[in-house]
Amino acid sequence: MSLLILGIESSCDETGVALVRSTGADVPTLLAHALHSQIDMHQAYGGVVPELASRDHIRRVLPLTQAVMAESGHTLAEVDVVAYTRGPGLAGALLVGAGVACALGAALGKPVLGVHHLEGHLLSPFLSADPPEFPFVALLVSGGHTQLMRVDGVGRYEILGETIDDAAGEAFDKSAKLMGLSYPGGPALSRLAEQGDPLAFKLPRPLLHSGNLDFSFAGLKTAVMTQAKKLGDDLEARKADLAASTQAAIVDVLVKKSLTALRETGLQRIVVAGGVGANRLLREQLNAACAKQRVRVHYPELHLCTDNGAMIAMAAAMRLQSGQQQARCDYAFDVKPR
Ligand code: KG4
Ligand code: ZN
């Protein structure tokens, strides 16, 4: 049976819409997707302004949906299921996607399905030309989450370790802010780091030898702040070195803990997902370390690392295919910000 699934993502500062086809057996196929990033709008404020985010999602979501349908060559009437991000994320922003998805579902007489944002990230490598096979270790590194998981199949997730304070993306963003870099900090910091010396400053690698798979990045942020203060007027001249040292510390912890997770589970495959998965140094170091251990590494395509509608449509399709969840027609939507 073939199903057309429309996916809507609106949890934070990207409005994403996509259409996938699920045939029941194979990995679902992405037919079309469209994305609008609000980064330019929030940049002036140094971070996401929730109210502005919600209003912009409202402006963008239907034109993006029309663009996706036009690109796919299908009509809305042909859509079988409308999926949306149910959470976590900004409440008002989530309500836009949920509201529009349920209104579309009700108007078309089609069922809707709420998707967990992190499951979207987790399954996003299945959108690539070389999708992974279960089971695998997953390193989920986004702006709000940092987790290592054992993934045995759709919906079969075991958390092996997670951050006890800040997420990896947060460590990038907050350190970047301390250095006066633009929002979002991750890409800005990693760009600056290309020109710096990663050994210039000795920064902590929190919980590196903790014996478990948990992470902690709050202490690193404090160390970066202390170092920035110490540099005073010299900060500007040494910024690239501080950025490179910060990035090296974050990546070092992510890579070493990932290798420990692989060793402990005995698995030979790792999937990296979430915005920080776009980081070049992380990819380089993880690829090199995994090549030595004959471990396969899978990433989402670079443009699908950060938030997008394709991963939401994909996660919905895979959930429906696995028979673990059914789309519903009650349209009594709720969102789960946390
Ligand atoms: O997955 P995502 O788009 O949104 C959340 O679900 O949080 O991740 C956003 C995070 C931000 O913290 C951003 O700074 C970080 O991913 N990020 C990066 C890079 N690109 C995005 N961090 C490091 N290097 C990058 N190239
Ligand atoms: Zn995300």
GROMACS .gro file of C-alpha atoms and ligand atoms in nm:
model
  365
    1MET     CA    1   0.000   0.000   0.000
    2SER     CA    2   0.133   0.340  -0.092
    3LEU     CA    3   0.077   0.640   0.134
    4LEU     CA    4   0.154   1.006   0.080
    5ILE     CA    5   0.258   1.172   0.406
    6LEU     CA    6   0.285   1.546   0.449
    7GLY     CA    7   0.517   1.656   0.732
    8ILE     CA    8   0.519   1.996   0.904
    9GLU     CA    9   0.798   2.115   1.136
   10SER     CA   10   0.763   2.437   1.338
   11SER     CA   11   0.925   2.368   1.675
   12CYS     CA   12   1.176   2.651   1.676
   13ASP     CA   13   1.306   2.889   1.411
   14GLU     CA   14   1.266   2.693   1.088
   15THR     CA   15   0.938   2.628   0.910
   16GLY     CA   16   0.973   2.302   0.721
   17VAL     CA   17   0.725   2.115   0.503
   18ALA     CA   18   0.783   1.792   0.310
   19LEU     CA   19   0.603   1.514   0.129
   20VAL     CA   20   0.721   1.152   0.147
   21ARG     CA   21   0.585   0.835  -0.006
   22SER     CA   22   0.567   0.523   0.203
   23THR     CA   23   0.524   0.195   0.020
   24GLY     CA   24   0.514  -0.020   0.329
   25ALA     CA   25   0.829  -0.223   0.279
   26ASP     CA   26   1.122  -0.010   0.165
   27VAL     CA   27   1.264   0.303   0.317
   28PRO     CA   28   1.012   0.583   0.244
   29THR     CA   29   1.102   0.824  -0.039
   30LEU     CA   30   1.126   1.200  -0.009
   31LEU     CA   31   0.925   1.355  -0.292
   32ALA     CA   32   0.966   1.725  -0.214
   33HIS     CA   33   1.055   1.955   0.071
   34ALA     CA   34   1.073   2.327   0.144
   35LEU     CA   35   1.223   2.521   0.430
   36HIS     CA   36   1.220   2.875   0.555
   37SER     CA   37   1.479   2.973   0.813
   38GLN     CA   38   1.404   3.263   1.048
   39ILE     CA   39   1.770   3.309   1.138
   40ASP     CA   40   1.793   3.654   0.976
   41MET     CA   41   1.491   3.772   1.172
   42HIS     CA   42   1.621   3.656   1.512
   43GLN     CA   43   1.983   3.757   1.453
   44ALA     CA   44   1.926   4.114   1.570
   45TYR     CA   45   1.811   3.980   1.909
   46GLY     CA   46   2.100   3.735   1.955
   47GLY     CA   47   1.861   3.440   1.986
   48VAL     CA   48   1.514   3.311   1.903
   49VAL     CA   49   1.226   3.539   2.009
   50PRO     CA   50   0.937   3.292   2.060
   51GLU     CA   51   0.654   3.530   1.973
   52LEU     CA   52   0.821   3.638   1.648
   53ALA     CA   53   0.890   3.274   1.566
   54SER     CA   54   0.522   3.181   1.600
   55ARG     CA   55   0.405   3.471   1.387
   56ASP     CA   56   0.652   3.389   1.113
   57HIS     CA   57   0.555   3.018   1.109
   58ILE     CA   58   0.196   3.134   1.049
   59ARG     CA   59   0.306   3.346   0.754
   60ARG     CA   60   0.520   3.073   0.598
   61VAL     CA   61   0.355   2.738   0.651
   62LEU     CA   62   0.081   2.746   0.386
   63PRO     CA   63   0.293   2.897   0.104
   64LEU     CA   64   0.560   2.635   0.181
   65THR     CA   65   0.295   2.362   0.170
   66GLN     CA   66   0.176   2.487  -0.169
   67ALA     CA   67   0.536   2.493  -0.296
   68VAL     CA   68   0.593   2.135  -0.180
   69MET     CA   69   0.273   2.010  -0.344
   70ALA     CA   70   0.361   2.189  -0.669
   71GLU     CA   71   0.714   2.045  -0.670
   72SER     CA   72   0.589   1.694  -0.598
   73GLY     CA   73   0.329   1.700  -0.874
   74HIS     CA   74   0.061   1.588  -0.628
   75THR     CA   75  -0.243   1.768  -0.493
   76LEU     CA   76  -0.339   1.811  -0.128
   77ALA     CA   77  -0.643   1.592  -0.192
   78GLU     CA   78  -0.404   1.301  -0.256
   79VAL     CA   79  -0.232   1.334   0.083
   80ASP     CA   80  -0.314   1.035   0.306
   81VAL     CA   81  -0.171   1.151   0.641
   82VAL     CA   82  -0.068   1.489   0.778
   83ALA     CA   83   0.218   1.471   1.030
   84TYR     CA   84   0.344   1.751   1.251
   85THR     CA   85   0.601   1.807   1.525
   86ARG     CA   86   0.426   1.763   1.858
   87GLY     CA   87   0.731   1.858   2.067
   88PRO     CA   88   0.966   1.935   2.223
   89GLY     CA   89   1.000   2.298   2.121
   90LEU     CA   90   0.852   2.643   2.172
   91ALA     CA   91   0.484   2.609   2.268
   92GLY     CA   92   0.350   2.884   2.042
   93ALA     CA   93   0.562   2.772   1.749
   94LEU     CA   94   0.454   2.409   1.790
   95LEU     CA   95   0.087   2.516   1.804
   96VAL     CA   96   0.115   2.672   1.458
   97GLY     CA   97   0.230   2.346   1.298
   98ALA     CA   98  -0.015   2.136   1.499
   99GLY     CA   99  -0.305   2.370   1.427
  100VAL     CA  100  -0.237   2.388   1.055
  101ALA     CA  101  -0.183   2.010   1.031
  102CYS     CA  102  -0.512   1.938   1.209
  103ALA     CA  103  -0.701   2.199   1.007
  104LEU     CA  104  -0.567   2.044   0.686
  105GLY     CA  105  -0.651   1.696   0.811
  106ALA     CA  106  -1.005   1.800   0.902
  107ALA     CA  107  -1.059   1.981   0.572
  108LEU     CA  108  -0.927   1.689   0.368
  109GLY     CA  109  -1.091   1.424   0.587
  110LYS     CA  110  -0.748   1.265   0.648
  111PRO     CA  111  -0.587   1.149   0.974
  112VAL     CA  112  -0.305   1.334   1.149
  113LEU     CA  113  -0.004   1.216   1.344
  114GLY     CA  114   0.206   1.405   1.602
  115VAL     CA  115   0.579   1.328   1.582
  116HIS     CA  116   0.855   1.363   1.843
  117HIS     CA  117   1.105   1.616   1.712
  118LEU     CA  118   1.404   1.412   1.829
  119GLU     CA  119   1.273   1.100   1.659
  120GLY     CA  120   1.269   1.309   1.343
  121HIS     CA  121   1.637   1.394   1.388
  122LEU     CA  122   1.718   1.037   1.483
  123LEU     CA  123   1.562   0.893   1.167
  124SER     CA  124   1.682   1.173   0.934
  125PRO     CA  125   1.980   0.967   0.806
  126PHE     CA  126   1.719   0.741   0.641
  127LEU     CA  127   1.664   1.029   0.400
  128SER     CA  128   2.016   0.989   0.265
  129ALA     CA  129   2.119   0.785  -0.038
  130ASP     CA  130   2.294   0.534   0.188
  131PRO     CA  131   2.050   0.478   0.476
  132PRO     CA  132   2.164   0.290   0.788
  133GLU     CA  133   2.042  -0.050   0.897
  134PHE     CA  134   1.924  -0.131   1.251
  135PRO     CA  135   2.067  -0.178   1.509
  136PHE     CA  136   2.296   0.120   1.564
  137VAL     CA  137   2.429   0.360   1.821
  138ALA     CA  138   2.290   0.711   1.776
  139LEU     CA  139   2.461   1.031   1.880
  140LEU     CA  140   2.189   1.294   1.893
  141VAL     CA  141   2.339   1.639   1.918
  142SER     CA  142   2.107   1.935   1.880
  143GLY     CA  143   2.061   2.276   2.036
  144GLY     CA  144   1.851   2.135   2.320
  145HIS     CA  145   1.964   1.772   2.351
  146THR     CA  146   2.273   1.556   2.369
  147GLN     CA  147   2.212   1.185   2.394
  148LEU     CA  148   2.373   0.855   2.311
  149MET     CA  149   2.120   0.587   2.229
  150ARG     CA  150   2.099   0.227   2.133
  151VAL     CA  151   1.851   0.198   1.847
  152ASP     CA  152   1.718  -0.148   1.764
  153GLY     CA  153   1.437  -0.039   1.537
  154VAL     CA  154   1.168   0.225   1.496
  155GLY     CA  155   1.042   0.309   1.846
  156ARG     CA  156   1.299   0.080   2.009
  157TYR     CA  157   1.528   0.334   2.169
  158GLU     CA  158   1.740   0.292   2.481
  159ILE     CA  159   1.912   0.600   2.622
  160LEU     CA  160   2.271   0.508   2.710
  161GLY     CA  161   2.375   0.852   2.830
  162GLU     CA  162   2.275   1.216   2.807
  163THR     CA  163   2.377   1.559   2.916
  164ILE     CA  164   2.325   1.647   3.278
  165ASP     CA  165   2.320   2.021   3.201
  166ASP     CA  166   2.380   2.203   2.870
  167ALA     CA  167   2.348   2.038   2.530
  168ALA     CA  168   2.640   2.031   2.284
  169GLY     CA  169   2.467   2.284   2.059
  170GLU     CA  170   2.410   2.506   2.361
  171ALA     CA  171   2.782   2.486   2.444
  172PHE     CA  172   2.858   2.605   2.091
  173ASP     CA  173   2.592   2.877   2.105
  174LYS     CA  174   2.673   3.010   2.453
  175SER     CA  175   3.051   3.009   2.393
  176ALA     CA  176   2.997   3.189   2.063
  177LYS     CA  177   2.785   3.451   2.237
  178LEU     CA  178   3.062   3.509   2.494
  179MET     CA  179   3.297   3.572   2.204
  180GLY     CA  180   3.054   3.818   2.047
  181LEU     CA  181   2.976   3.594   1.749
  182SER     CA  182   2.645   3.607   1.568
  183TYR     CA  183   2.348   3.377   1.627
  184PRO     CA  184   2.331   3.081   1.575
  185GLY     CA  185   2.666   3.035   1.739
  186GLY     CA  186   2.752   2.682   1.626
  187PRO     CA  187   2.818   2.753   1.259
  188ALA     CA  188   2.978   3.093   1.340
  189LEU     CA  189   3.212   2.946   1.600
  190SER     CA  190   3.316   2.655   1.380
  191ARG     CA  191   3.383   2.890   1.087
  192LEU     CA  192   3.609   3.108   1.305
  193ALA     CA  193   3.775   2.799   1.450
  194GLU     CA  194   3.911   2.711   1.105
  195GLN     CA  195   4.160   2.996   1.145
  196GLY     CA  196   4.260   2.916   1.503
  197ASP     CA  197   4.486   2.682   1.696
  198PRO     CA  198   4.289   2.413   1.884
  199LEU     CA  199   4.579   2.366   2.126
  200ALA     CA  200   4.607   2.736   2.216
  201PHE     CA  201   4.395   2.712   2.532
  202LYS     CA  202   4.363   2.421   2.768
  203LEU     CA  203   3.990   2.379   2.825
  204PRO     CA  204   3.817   2.110   3.032
  205ARG     CA  205   3.664   1.796   2.882
  206PRO     CA  206   3.387   1.746   3.141
  207LEU     CA  207   3.294   1.387   3.236
  208LEU     CA  208   3.542   1.247   2.982
  209HIS     CA  209   3.659   0.987   3.232
  210SER     CA  210   3.335   0.958   3.429
  211GLY     CA  211   3.298   0.590   3.347
  212ASN     CA  212   2.948   0.645   3.210
  213LEU     CA  213   2.804   0.787   2.889
  214ASP     CA  214   2.667   1.110   3.034
  215PHE     CA  215   2.781   1.453   2.918
  216SER     CA  216   2.822   1.789   3.088
  217PHE     CA  217   2.901   2.112   2.906
  218ALA     CA  218   2.817   2.381   3.163
  219GLY     CA  219   3.170   2.378   3.308
  220LEU     CA  220   3.321   2.422   2.965
  221LYS     CA  221   3.109   2.732   2.905
  222THR     CA  222   3.231   2.874   3.240
  223ALA     CA  223   3.591   2.798   3.146
  224VAL     CA  224   3.545   2.978   2.813
  225MET     CA  225   3.397   3.276   2.997
  226THR     CA  226   3.689   3.284   3.243
  227GLN     CA  227   3.937   3.262   2.957
  228ALA     CA  228   3.760   3.538   2.763
  229LYS     CA  229   3.768   3.766   3.070
  230LYS     CA  230   4.134   3.689   3.131
  231LEU     CA  231   4.216   3.785   2.773
  232GLY     CA  232   4.038   4.120   2.812
  233ASP     CA  233   4.148   4.348   2.529
  234ASP     CA  234   4.342   4.062   2.369
  235LEU     CA  235   4.020   3.861   2.315
  236GLU     CA  236   3.964   4.005   1.969
  237ALA     CA  237   4.311   3.900   1.852
  238ARG     CA  238   4.288   3.554   2.012
  239LYS     CA  239   3.922   3.482   1.930
  240ALA     CA  240   3.996   3.229   1.657
  241ASP     CA  241   4.226   3.036   1.893
  242LEU     CA  242   3.962   3.036   2.167
  243ALA     CA  243   3.695   2.923   1.918
  244ALA     CA  244   3.921   2.642   1.791
  245SER     CA  245   4.002   2.529   2.146
  246THR     CA  246   3.633   2.533   2.245
  247GLN     CA  247   3.528   2.335   1.939
  248ALA     CA  248   3.811   2.085   1.998
  249ALA     CA  249   3.696   2.028   2.359
  250ILE     CA  250   3.331   1.969   2.261
  251VAL     CA  251   3.419   1.742   1.968
  252ASP     CA  252   3.674   1.548   2.174
  253VAL     CA  253   3.411   1.456   2.434
  254LEU     CA  254   3.147   1.368   2.172
  255VAL     CA  255   3.387   1.142   1.980
  256LYS     CA  256   3.535   0.963   2.282
  257LYS     CA  257   3.195   0.896   2.440
  258SER     CA  258   3.060   0.771   2.107
  259LEU     CA  259   3.348   0.524   2.081
  260THR     CA  260   3.278   0.405   2.436
  261ALA     CA  261   2.912   0.354   2.347
  262LEU     CA  262   3.013   0.149   2.043
  263ARG     CA  263   3.251  -0.059   2.250
  264GLU     CA  264   2.998  -0.119   2.528
  265THR     CA  265   2.714  -0.217   2.293
  266GLY     CA  266   2.940  -0.409   2.055
  267LEU     CA  267   2.759  -0.241   1.765
  268GLN     CA  268   2.943  -0.161   1.440
  269ARG     CA  269   2.730   0.128   1.321
  270ILE     CA  270   2.671   0.481   1.443
  271VAL     CA  271   2.425   0.743   1.330
  272VAL     CA  272   2.487   1.109   1.405
  273ALA     CA  273   2.190   1.343   1.397
  274GLY     CA  274   2.086   1.693   1.504
  275GLY     CA  275   2.227   2.035   1.418
  276VAL     CA  276   2.573   1.978   1.566
  277GLY     CA  277   2.603   1.679   1.329
  278ALA     CA  278   2.678   1.939   1.061
  279ASN     CA  279   3.004   2.025   1.238
  280ARG     CA  280   3.301   1.954   1.012
  281LEU     CA  281   3.552   1.873   1.284
  282LEU     CA  282   3.308   1.631   1.448
  283ARG     CA  283   3.259   1.453   1.116
  284GLU     CA  284   3.633   1.440   1.044
  285GLN     CA  285   3.730   1.309   1.386
  286LEU     CA  286   3.446   1.061   1.416
  287ASN     CA  287   3.508   0.930   1.063
  288ALA     CA  288   3.879   0.883   1.137
  289ALA     CA  289   3.820   0.711   1.472
  290CYS     CA  290   3.546   0.485   1.334
  291ALA     CA  291   3.748   0.389   1.026
  292LYS     CA  292   4.013   0.247   1.259
  293GLN     CA  293   3.749   0.036   1.437
  294ARG     CA  294   3.571  -0.067   1.114
  295VAL     CA  295   3.258   0.110   1.230
  296ARG     CA  296   3.020   0.258   0.971
  297VAL     CA  297   2.915   0.617   1.032
  298HIS     CA  298   2.591   0.761   0.891
  299TYR     CA  299   2.490   1.125   0.883
  300PRO     CA  300   2.187   1.302   0.745
  301GLU     CA  301   2.265   1.504   0.436
  302LEU     CA  302   2.422   1.831   0.546
  303HIS     CA  303   2.115   2.042   0.469
  304LEU     CA  304   1.894   1.801   0.668
  305CYS     CA  305   2.104   1.810   0.988
  306THR     CA  306   1.921   2.109   1.129
  307ASP     CA  307   1.544   2.127   1.164
  308ASN     CA  308   1.336   2.045   0.857
  309GLY     CA  309   1.002   1.900   0.752
  310ALA     CA  310   1.150   1.601   0.569
  311MET     CA  311   1.261   1.435   0.893
  312ILE     CA  312   0.913   1.476   1.041
  313ALA     CA  313   0.741   1.325   0.737
  314MET     CA  314   1.004   1.047   0.737
  315ALA     CA  315   0.960   0.966   1.107
  316ALA     CA  316   0.581   0.956   1.062
  317ALA     CA  317   0.616   0.727   0.760
  318MET     CA  318   0.849   0.490   0.943
  319ARG     CA  319   0.624   0.483   1.251
  320LEU     CA  320   0.318   0.403   1.037
  321GLN     CA  321   0.512   0.139   0.842
  322SER     CA  322   0.629  -0.027   1.162
  323GLY     CA  323   0.266  -0.052   1.272
  324GLN     CA  324   0.350   0.108   1.604
  325GLN     CA  325   0.132   0.407   1.568
  326GLN     CA  326  -0.182   0.501   1.387
  327ALA     CA  327  -0.277   0.839   1.254
  328ARG     CA  328  -0.590   0.979   1.421
  329CYS     CA  329  -0.895   1.167   1.306
  330ASP     CA  330  -1.003   1.337   1.630
  331TYR     CA  331  -0.807   1.657   1.549
  332ALA     CA  332  -0.796   1.736   1.923
  333PHE     CA  333  -0.435   1.836   1.894
  334ASP     CA  334  -0.205   1.916   2.179
  335VAL     CA  335   0.165   1.997   2.185
  336LYS     CA  336   0.440   1.887   2.422
  337PRO     CA  337   0.687   2.173   2.459
  338ARG     CA  338   0.905   1.968   2.699
  339KG4     O1  339   1.884   2.026   1.553
  339KG4     P1  340   1.883   2.172   1.552
  339KG4     O2  341   1.862   2.244   1.422
  339KG4     O3  342   1.775   2.231   1.647
  339KG4     C1  343   1.740   2.171   1.768
  339KG4     O4  344   1.658   2.076   1.764
  339KG4     O5  345   1.793   2.218   1.870
  339KG4     O6  346   2.022   2.216   1.616
  339KG4     C2  347   2.059   2.349   1.630
  339KG4     C3  348   2.195   2.351   1.696
  339KG4     C4  349   2.237   2.492   1.736
  339KG4     O7  350   2.286   2.488   1.867
  339KG4     C5  351   2.345   2.524   1.635
  339KG4     O8  352   2.441   2.616   1.683
  339KG4     C6  353   2.407   2.388   1.612
  339KG4     O9  354   2.295   2.302   1.607
  339KG4     N1  355   2.483   2.380   1.487
  339KG4     C7  356   2.617   2.360   1.482
  339KG4     C8  357   2.654   2.363   1.344
  339KG4     N2  358   2.541   2.383   1.271
  339KG4     C9  359   2.438   2.392   1.360
  339KG4     N3  360   2.706   2.342   1.580
  339KG4    C10  361   2.835   2.325   1.544
  339KG4     N4  362   2.878   2.328   1.416
  339KG4    C11  363   2.792   2.345   1.314
  339KG4     N5  364   2.836   2.347   1.188
  340ZN      ZN  365   1.603   2.004   1.608
   0.00000   0.00000   0.00000
